[in-house]
């Protein structure tokens, strides 16, 4: 039997494709995310009695991490999760905690500690978990700039944009302060002071790498509620605070410098905690 050149090439191609399929490793769950899943479950167990709301939140986070693990691992063409993508964790129950605040703060540090271990595309979700938990945790007393921070390129541009955002936020809340209800006067002033503090942190972080622009005498409320009474003042405050959280979350999600990502995550969480008084 004579083999034509075409037939030989066809056979070789088919064999190569078969070998490629055979040698392709099966997908497996991301180990760092699996660890975070277990930590979320332990938090939920530990906080069941002392902080039921936080416990429910961490249960929700565990479910979201499971979905993320499965999404990354992939599904077959029939929409079935490959057997190699299934996972389990040791059935070890966490002891209940009497100090929910301390436990949540420790949990938040665990989350931040995983940011450099997880897939880049999972970072926005996990930072979102940190922000969610920050709303229930004690407020941060101060924000320290991580050692070794290096602001260049897009990181530097976003830091400069955030500085302008913080200036504008403090100004807008100052406008709202003139109309806010008396019971929110102190909280509004505190939020203004916090934004000024975040701006100061940013100036210090940016200064070694670029000039920092000073605050403008005034800004505008384009796209925001114009305050005329306590209700519209509260609406403006909520908009300003939510926009700030989103801006910091976005910056942290796409940061390339680990120290800058850490700083942006912390301020995102701290700003989210600042919004609680206006919920």
Coordinates of N, CA, C and O in Angstrom, one line a residue, residues 74-238:
X74 N -13.8 26.4 34.7 CA -14.4 26.2 33.4 C -15.4 25.1 33.4 O -15.4 24.2 34.3
X75 N -16.3 25.1 32.4 CA -17.3 24.1 32.2 C -17.2 23.5 30.9 O -16.6 24.0 30.0
X76 N -17.7 22.3 30.7 CA -17.7 21.6 29.5 C -18.7 22.3 28.5 O -19.4 23.2 28.9
X77 N -18.7 21.9 27.3 CA -19.6 22.4 26.3 C -21.1 22.2 26.7 O -22.0 22.9 26.2
X78 N -21.3 21.2 27.5 CA -22.6 20.9 28.0 C -23.0 21.6 29.3 O -24.0 21.4 29.8
X79 N -22.1 22.5 29.7 CA -22.3 23.3 30.9 C -22.1 22.5 32.2 O -22.6 22.9 33.3
X80 N -21.3 21.4 32.1 CA -21.1 20.6 33.3 C -19.7 20.9 33.8 O -18.7 21.1 33.1
X81 N -19.6 21.0 35.1 CA -18.3 21.3 35.8 C -17.4 20.0 35.7 O -17.9 18.9 36.2
X82 N -16.2 20.1 35.2 CA -15.4 18.9 35.2 C -15.1 18.3 36.6 O -15.1 19.1 37.6
X83 N -15.0 17.0 36.7 CA -14.8 16.4 38.0 C -13.6 16.9 38.7 O -13.5 17.0 39.9
X84 N -12.5 17.3 37.9 CA -11.3 17.8 38.4 C -11.5 19.1 39.1 O -10.6 19.6 39.8
X85 N -12.6 19.8 38.8 CA -12.8 21.1 39.4 C -13.6 21.1 40.7 O -13.8 22.2 41.3
X86 N -14.1 20.0 41.1 CA -14.8 19.9 42.3 C -13.8 19.9 43.5 O -12.6 19.5 43.3
X87 N -14.2 20.5 44.6 CA -13.3 20.6 45.7 C -14.0 20.5 47.0 O -15.3 20.6 47.1
X88 N -13.3 20.2 48.1 CA -13.9 20.1 49.4 C -12.8 20.6 50.4 O -11.6 20.7 50.1
X89 N -13.3 21.0 51.5 CA -12.3 21.5 52.6 C -12.6 20.7 53.8 O -13.6 20.1 54.0
X90 N -11.6 20.6 54.7 CA -11.7 19.8 55.9 C -12.9 20.3 56.7 O -13.1 21.5 56.9
X91 N -13.7 19.3 57.2 CA -14.9 19.7 58.0 C -14.5 20.0 59.5 O -14.8 19.2 60.4
X92 N -13.8 21.1 59.6 CA -13.4 21.6 61.0 C -14.1 22.8 61.3 O -14.0 23.9 60.7
X93 N -15.0 22.7 62.3 CA -15.8 23.9 62.7 C -14.9 24.9 63.5 O -14.0 24.6 64.2
X94 N -15.2 26.2 63.2 CA -14.5 27.2 64.0 C -15.2 27.5 65.3 O -16.4 27.4 65.4
X95 N -14.4 27.8 66.3 CA -14.9 28.1 67.6 C -15.6 29.4 67.6 O -15.2 30.4 67.0
X96 N -16.7 29.6 68.3 CA -17.4 30.8 68.4 C -16.5 31.9 69.0 O -15.7 31.6 69.9
X97 N -16.7 33.1 68.5 CA -15.9 34.2 69.1 C -16.8 35.2 69.9 O -18.0 35.4 69.6
X98 N -16.2 35.6 71.0 CA -16.9 36.6 71.9 C -16.6 38.0 71.4 O -17.2 39.0 71.9
X99 N -15.6 38.2 70.6 CA -15.1 39.5 70.2 C -15.3 39.6 68.7 O -14.3 39.4 67.9
X100 N -16.5 39.9 68.2 CA -16.8 40.0 66.8 C -16.0 41.0 66.1 O -15.5 40.8 65.0
X101 N -15.8 42.2 66.7 CA -15.0 43.2 66.1 C -13.6 42.8 65.8 O -13.1 43.0 64.7
X102 N -12.9 42.2 66.8 CA -11.5 41.8 66.6 C -11.5 40.7 65.5 O -10.5 40.7 64.7
X103 N -12.4 39.8 65.5 CA -12.4 38.7 64.6 C -12.6 39.3 63.1 O -11.9 38.9 62.2
X104 N -13.5 40.2 63.0 CA -13.7 40.8 61.6 C -12.5 41.6 61.1 O -12.1 41.5 59.9
X105 N -11.8 42.3 62.0 CA -10.6 43.0 61.6 C -9.5 42.0 61.2 O -8.8 42.2 60.2
X106 N -9.4 40.9 61.9 CA -8.4 39.9 61.6 C -8.8 39.3 60.2 O -7.9 39.0 59.4
X107 N -10.0 39.0 60.0 CA -10.5 38.5 58.8 C -10.2 39.4 57.6 O -9.8 38.9 56.5
X108 N -10.4 40.7 57.8 CA -10.1 41.6 56.7 C -8.6 41.6 56.4 O -8.2 41.7 55.2
X109 N -7.7 41.5 57.4 CA -6.3 41.4 57.1 C -6.0 40.1 56.3 O -5.1 40.1 55.5
X110 N -6.7 39.0 56.6 CA -6.5 37.8 55.9 C -6.8 38.0 54.4 O -6.1 37.6 53.5
X111 N -7.9 38.7 54.2 CA -8.3 39.0 52.8 C -7.3 39.8 52.1 O -6.9 39.4 50.9
X112 N -6.8 40.8 52.7 CA -5.7 41.6 52.0 C -4.5 40.8 51.8 O -3.8 41.0 50.8
X113 N -4.2 39.9 52.7 CA -3.0 39.1 52.5 C -3.0 38.1 51.3 O -2.0 37.6 50.9
X114 N -4.2 37.9 50.8 CA -4.4 37.0 49.7 C -4.3 37.7 48.3 O -4.3 37.0 47.3
X115 N -4.4 39.0 48.3 CA -4.5 39.7 47.0 C -3.5 39.4 46.0 O -3.7 39.4 44.8
X116 N -2.2 39.1 46.5 CA -1.2 38.8 45.5 C -1.1 37.4 45.2 O -0.3 37.0 44.4
X117 N -2.0 36.6 45.8 CA -1.9 35.1 45.5 C -3.0 34.7 44.5 O -2.9 33.7 43.9
X118 N -4.1 35.4 44.5 CA -5.3 35.0 43.7 C -5.1 35.5 42.2 O -4.3 36.3 42.0
X119 N -5.9 34.9 41.3 CA -5.8 35.3 39.9 C -6.2 36.8 39.8 O -7.1 37.3 40.5
X120 N -5.6 37.5 38.9 CA -5.8 38.9 38.7 C -7.3 39.2 38.5 O -7.8 40.2 39.0
X121 N -7.9 38.4 37.7 CA -9.3 38.6 37.4 C -10.3 38.4 38.6 O -11.4 38.8 38.5
X122 N -9.8 37.8 39.6 CA -10.6 37.6 40.8 C -10.4 38.8 41.8 O -11.2 38.8 42.8
X123 N -9.5 39.6 41.6 CA -9.1 40.7 42.6 C -10.3 41.6 42.8 O -10.6 41.9 44.0
X124 N -11.1 42.1 41.8 CA -12.2 43.0 42.1 C -13.2 42.3 43.0 O -13.8 43.0 43.9
X125 N -13.5 41.1 42.8 CA -14.5 40.4 43.7 C -14.0 40.3 45.1 O -14.8 40.7 46.1
X126 N -12.7 40.0 45.3 CA -12.2 39.8 46.7 C -12.1 41.1 47.4 O -12.4 41.2 48.6
X127 N -11.7 42.2 46.7 CA -11.6 43.5 47.3 C -13.1 43.9 47.7 O -13.3 44.6 48.7
X128 N -14.0 43.5 46.8 CA -15.4 43.8 47.2 C -15.8 43.2 48.5 O -16.6 43.7 49.3
X129 N -15.3 42.0 48.7 CA -15.6 41.3 50.0 C -15.0 42.1 51.2 O -15.6 42.2 52.2
X130 N -13.8 42.6 51.0 CA -13.2 43.4 52.0 C -14.0 44.6 52.3 O -14.2 45.0 53.5
X131 N -14.5 45.2 51.3 CA -15.3 46.5 51.4 C -16.6 46.1 52.1 O -17.1 46.8 53.0
X132 N -17.3 45.0 51.7 CA -18.5 44.6 52.4 C -18.3 44.4 53.9 O -19.1 44.9 54.7
X133 N -17.2 43.8 54.2 CA -17.0 43.5 55.6 C -16.6 44.8 56.4 O -16.9 44.9 57.6
X134 N -16.0 45.7 55.7 CA -15.6 47.0 56.4 C -16.8 47.7 56.9 O -16.7 48.4 57.9
X135 N -17.9 47.6 56.2 CA -19.1 48.3 56.6 C -19.6 47.8 58.0 O -20.3 48.5 58.7
X136 N -19.2 46.6 58.4 CA -19.7 46.0 59.6 C -18.6 46.0 60.7 O -18.8 45.7 61.9
X137 N -17.4 46.3 60.3 CA -16.2 46.3 61.2 C -16.0 47.7 61.9 O -16.6 48.7 61.4
X138 N -15.2 47.7 62.9 CA -14.9 49.0 63.5 C -14.2 49.9 62.5 O -13.5 49.5 61.7
X139 N -14.4 51.3 62.6 CA -13.8 52.2 61.7 C -12.3 52.2 61.9 O -11.8 52.0 63.0
X140 N -11.5 52.4 60.8 CA -10.1 52.4 60.9 C -9.7 53.8 61.6 O -10.2 54.8 61.3
X141 N -8.8 53.7 62.5 CA -8.3 54.9 63.2 C -7.5 55.8 62.3 O -7.6 57.0 62.3
X142 N -6.6 55.2 61.5 CA -5.8 55.9 60.6 C -5.4 55.0 59.5 O -5.4 53.8 59.6
X143 N -5.0 55.6 58.3 CA -4.6 54.8 57.2 C -3.1 55.1 57.0 O -2.6 56.2 56.8
X144 N -2.3 54.0 57.1 CA -0.8 54.1 56.9 C -0.5 53.8 55.5 O -1.1 52.9 54.9
X145 N 0.5 54.5 55.0 CA 1.0 54.2 53.6 C 2.0 53.0 53.7 O 2.9 53.0 54.5
X146 N 1.7 51.9 53.0 CA 2.5 50.7 53.0 C 4.0 51.0 52.6 O 4.2 51.9 51.7
X147 N 4.9 50.3 53.2 CA 6.3 50.5 52.8 C 6.5 50.0 51.3 O 5.9 49.1 50.9
X148 N 7.4 50.7 50.6 CA 7.8 50.3 49.3 C 6.8 50.7 48.2 O 6.9 50.2 47.1
X149 N 5.8 51.6 48.5 CA 4.9 52.0 47.5 C 5.6 52.7 46.3 O 6.5 53.5 46.5
X150 N 5.2 52.3 45.1 CA 5.8 52.9 43.9 C 4.7 53.3 42.9 O 4.1 52.4 42.4
X151 N 4.5 54.5 42.8 CA 3.4 55.0 41.9 C 4.0 55.4 40.6 O 4.7 56.4 40.5
X152 N 3.7 54.7 39.5 CA 4.1 55.0 38.2 C 3.0 54.7 37.2 O 2.1 53.9 37.5
X153 N 3.1 55.3 36.0 CA 2.2 55.0 35.0 C 0.7 55.2 35.4 O 0.3 56.2 36.0
X154 N -0.1 54.1 35.1 CA -1.5 54.2 35.4 C -1.8 54.3 36.9 O -2.8 54.9 37.3
X155 N -1.0 53.7 37.7 CA -1.2 53.8 39.2 C -1.0 55.2 39.6 O -1.9 55.7 40.4
X156 N -0.1 55.9 39.1 CA 0.2 57.3 39.5 C -1.0 58.2 39.0 O -1.5 59.0 39.7
X157 N -1.4 57.9 37.7 CA -2.6 58.7 37.2 C -3.8 58.5 38.0 O -4.5 59.5 38.3
X158 N -4.1 57.3 38.4 CA -5.3 57.0 39.2 C -5.2 57.6 40.6 O -6.1 58.1 41.2
X159 N -4.0 57.6 41.2 CA -3.8 58.3 42.5 C -4.0 59.8 42.4 O -4.6 60.4 43.3
X160 N -3.5 60.4 41.3 CA -3.8 61.8 41.1 C -5.3 62.1 40.9 O -5.8 63.1 41.4
X161 N -5.9 61.2 40.2 CA -7.4 61.4 40.0 C -8.1 61.3 41.3 O -9.1 62.0 41.6
X162 N -7.7 60.3 42.1 CA -8.3 60.1 43.4 C -8.1 61.3 44.3 O -9.0 61.6 45.2
X163 N -7.0 61.9 44.2 CA -6.7 63.1 45.0 C -7.7 64.2 44.7 O -8.3 64.8 45.6
X164 N -8.0 64.4 43.4 CA -9.0 65.4 43.0 C -10.4 64.9 43.5 O -11.2 65.8 43.9
X165 N -10.6 63.6 43.4 CA -11.9 63.1 43.9 C -12.1 63.4 45.4 O -13.2 63.8 45.8
X166 N -11.1 63.2 46.2 CA -11.2 63.5 47.6 C -11.4 65.0 47.9 O -12.2 65.3 48.8
X167 N -10.7 65.8 47.2 CA -10.9 67.3 47.3 C -12.4 67.6 47.0 O -13.0 68.3 47.8
X168 N -12.9 67.1 45.9 CA -14.3 67.4 45.5 C -15.3 66.8 46.5 O -16.3 67.4 46.8
X169 N -15.0 65.6 47.0 CA -15.9 65.0 48.0 C -16.0 65.8 49.3 O -17.1 66.1 49.8
X170 N -14.9 66.3 49.8 CA -14.9 67.1 51.0 C -15.7 68.4 50.7 O -16.5 68.9 51.6
X171 N -15.5 69.0 49.6 CA -16.2 70.2 49.2 C -17.7 70.0 49.1 O -18.5 70.8 49.7
X172 N -18.1 68.9 48.4 CA -19.5 68.6 48.2 C -20.2 68.3 49.6 O -21.3 68.8 49.8
X173 N -19.5 67.6 50.4 CA -20.1 67.4 51.8 C -20.2 68.6 52.6 O -21.1 68.8 53.4
X174 N -19.3 69.6 52.3 CA -19.4 70.9 53.0 C -20.6 71.6 52.5 O -21.3 72.3 53.3
X175 N -21.0 71.5 51.3 CA -22.2 72.1 50.8 C -23.4 71.4 51.4 O -24.4 72.1 51.9
X176 N -23.4 70.1 51.5 CA -24.5 69.4 52.1 C -24.7 69.7 53.6 O -25.8 69.7 54.1
X177 N -23.6 70.0 54.3 CA -23.6 70.3 55.7 C -24.5 71.5 56.0 O -25.1 71.5 57.1
X178 N -24.7 72.4 55.1 CA -25.5 73.6 55.4 C -27.0 73.2 55.4 O -27.8 74.0 55.9
X179 N -27.3 72.0 54.9 CA -28.8 71.7 54.8 C -29.1 70.4 55.5 O -30.3 70.1 55.7
X180 N -28.1 69.7 56.0 CA -28.3 68.4 56.6 C -29.1 68.5 57.9 O -29.0 69.5 58.6
X181 N -29.8 67.5 58.2 CA -30.6 67.5 59.5 C -29.7 67.5 60.7 O -28.5 67.0 60.6
X182 N -30.1 68.1 61.8 CA -29.2 68.3 63.0 C -28.6 67.0 63.5 O -27.4 67.0 63.9
X183 N -29.3 65.9 63.4 CA -28.8 64.6 63.9 C -27.7 64.0 63.0 O -27.0 63.1 63.5
X184 N -27.5 64.6 61.8 CA -26.4 64.1 61.0 C -25.3 65.1 60.8 O -24.3 64.9 60.1
X185 N -25.4 66.2 61.6 CA -24.3 67.3 61.4 C -22.9 66.8 61.8 O -22.0 66.9 61.1
X186 N -22.9 66.1 62.9 CA -21.5 65.6 63.4 C -21.0 64.6 62.5 O -19.8 64.6 62.1
X187 N -21.9 63.6 62.0 CA -21.4 62.6 61.1 C -20.9 63.2 59.8 O -19.9 62.7 59.2
X188 N -21.6 64.2 59.3 CA -21.2 64.8 58.0 C -19.9 65.5 58.2 O -19.0 65.4 57.3
X189 N -19.7 66.2 59.3 CA -18.4 66.9 59.5 C -17.3 65.9 59.7 O -16.2 66.1 59.1
X190 N -17.6 64.8 60.3 CA -16.6 63.7 60.4 C -16.2 63.1 59.1 O -15.0 62.9 58.8
X191 N -17.2 63.0 58.2 CA -16.9 62.4 56.9 C -16.1 63.4 56.1 O -15.2 63.0 55.3
X192 N -16.3 64.7 56.2 CA -15.5 65.7 55.6 C -14.1 65.6 56.0 O -13.1 65.6 55.2
X193 N -13.9 65.5 57.3 CA -12.5 65.4 57.9 C -11.9 64.1 57.4 O -10.6 64.1 57.2
X194 N -12.6 63.1 57.2 CA -12.0 61.8 56.7 C -11.6 62.0 55.3 O -10.5 61.5 54.9
X195 N -12.4 62.6 54.5 CA -11.9 62.8 53.1 C -10.7 63.7 53.0 O -9.8 63.5 52.2
X196 N -10.6 64.7 53.9 CA -9.4 65.5 53.9 C -8.2 64.7 54.4 O -7.1 64.9 53.9
X197 N -8.5 63.8 55.3 CA -7.4 62.9 55.7 C -6.9 61.9 54.6 O -5.7 61.7 54.4
X198 N -7.9 61.4 53.8 CA -7.5 60.6 52.7 C -6.7 61.4 51.7 O -5.7 60.8 51.1
X199 N -7.1 62.6 51.5 CA -6.3 63.5 50.6 C -4.9 63.7 51.0 O -4.0 63.7 50.3
X200 N -4.8 63.9 52.4 CA -3.4 64.0 52.9 C -2.6 62.8 52.7 O -1.4 62.9 52.4
X201 N -3.2 61.6 52.9 CA -2.5 60.4 52.7 C -2.0 60.3 51.2 O -0.9 59.9 50.9
X202 N -2.9 60.6 50.3 CA -2.6 60.6 48.9 C -1.4 61.6 48.5 O -0.5 61.2 47.8
X203 N -1.5 62.8 49.1 CA -0.4 63.7 48.8 C 0.9 63.2 49.2 O 1.9 63.3 48.5
X204 N 0.9 62.5 50.4 CA 2.2 61.9 50.9 C 2.7 60.8 50.0 O 3.9 60.6 49.8
X205 N 1.7 60.0 49.6 CA 2.1 58.8 48.7 C 2.6 59.3 47.3 O 3.5 58.7 46.8
X206 N 1.9 60.3 46.8 CA 2.3 60.8 45.5 C 3.5 61.6 45.4 O 4.3 61.6 44.5
X207 N 3.8 62.4 46.5 CA 4.8 63.4 46.5 C 6.2 62.9 46.0 O 6.9 63.6 45.3
X208 N 6.7 61.7 46.4 CA 8.0 61.2 45.9 C 8.0 61.0 44.3 O 9.1 60.9 43.8
X209 N 6.9 60.9 43.7 CA 6.8 60.5 42.3 C 6.3 61.6 41.4 O 6.5 61.6 40.2
X210 N 5.6 62.6 41.9 CA 5.0 63.7 41.1 C 4.5 64.8 41.9 O 4.4 64.6 43.2
X211 N 4.3 65.9 41.3 CA 3.8 67.1 42.0 C 2.3 66.8 42.4 O 1.6 66.0 41.7
X212 N 1.8 67.3 43.5 CA 0.4 67.1 43.9 C -0.3 68.5 43.7 O 0.2 69.5 44.2
X213 N -1.4 68.4 43.1 CA -2.2 69.6 42.9 C -2.9 70.0 44.2 O -3.4 69.1 44.9
X214 N -3.0 71.3 44.5 CA -3.8 71.7 45.7 C -5.3 71.7 45.5 O -5.7 71.5 44.3
X215 N -6.0 71.8 46.5 CA -7.5 71.8 46.4 C -7.9 73.1 45.7 O -7.4 74.1 45.9
X216 N -8.9 72.9 44.9 CA -9.5 74.1 44.2 C -10.4 74.9 45.2 O -11.0 74.3 46.1
X217 N -10.7 76.2 44.9 CA -11.6 76.9 45.8 C -13.0 76.4 45.8 O -13.7 76.5 46.8
X218 N -13.4 75.8 44.7 CA -14.7 75.3 44.6 C -14.8 74.2 43.5 O -14.0 74.2 42.6
X219 N -15.9 73.4 43.6 CA -16.1 72.4 42.6 C -17.6 72.5 42.2 O -18.3 73.4 42.7
X220 N -18.0 71.7 41.3 CA -19.5 71.7 40.9 C -20.1 70.4 41.3 O -19.5 69.4 41.6
X221 N -21.4 70.4 41.2 CA -22.2 69.2 41.6 C -22.8 68.6 40.4 O -23.9 67.9 40.5
X222 N -22.2 68.7 39.2 CA -22.7 68.0 38.0 C -22.9 66.5 38.2 O -22.0 65.8 38.7
X223 N -24.1 66.1 37.9 CA -24.4 64.7 38.1 C -24.8 64.3 39.5 O -25.1 63.1 39.7
X224 N -24.8 65.3 40.4 CA -25.2 65.0 41.8 C -26.4 65.8 42.2 O -26.8 66.7 41.5
X225 N -27.0 65.4 43.3 CA -28.2 66.1 43.8 C -27.9 67.5 44.3 O -26.9 67.6 45.1
X226 N -28.6 68.5 43.9 CA -28.4 69.8 44.5 C -29.1 69.9 45.8 O -30.3 69.7 45.8
X227 N -28.4 70.2 46.9 CA -29.1 70.2 48.2 C -30.0 71.4 48.4 O -29.5 72.5 48.2
X228 N -31.2 71.2 48.9 CA -32.1 72.4 49.2 C -32.7 72.2 50.6 O -33.3 73.1 51.1
X229 N -32.7 71.0 51.1 CA -33.3 70.6 52.4 C -32.6 69.4 52.9 O -31.7 68.8 52.3
X230 N -33.0 68.9 54.1 CA -32.3 67.7 54.7 C -32.4 66.5 53.8 O -31.4 65.7 53.8
X231 N -33.5 66.2 53.1 CA -33.6 65.0 52.3 C -32.6 65.1 51.1 O -32.0 64.1 50.8
X232 N -32.6 66.2 50.4 CA -31.7 66.3 49.3 C -30.2 66.4 49.7 O -29.3 65.9 49.0
X233 N -30.0 66.9 50.9 CA -28.6 66.9 51.4 C -28.2 65.5 51.7 O -27.0 65.1 51.4
X234 N -29.1 64.7 52.3 CA -28.7 63.3 52.6 C -28.5 62.5 51.3 O -27.6 61.7 51.2
X235 N -29.3 62.8 50.3 CA -29.1 62.2 49.0 C -27.7 62.5 48.4 O -27.0 61.6 47.8
X236 N -27.3 63.8 48.5 CA -26.0 64.2 48.0 C -24.9 63.5 48.7 O -24.0 63.0 48.1
X237 N -25.0 63.4 50.0 CA -24.0 62.7 50.8 C -23.8 61.3 50.4 O -22.7 60.8 50.2
X238 N -25.0 60.6 50.2 CA -24.9 59.2 49.8 C -24.2 59.0 48.5 O -23.5 58.1 48.2

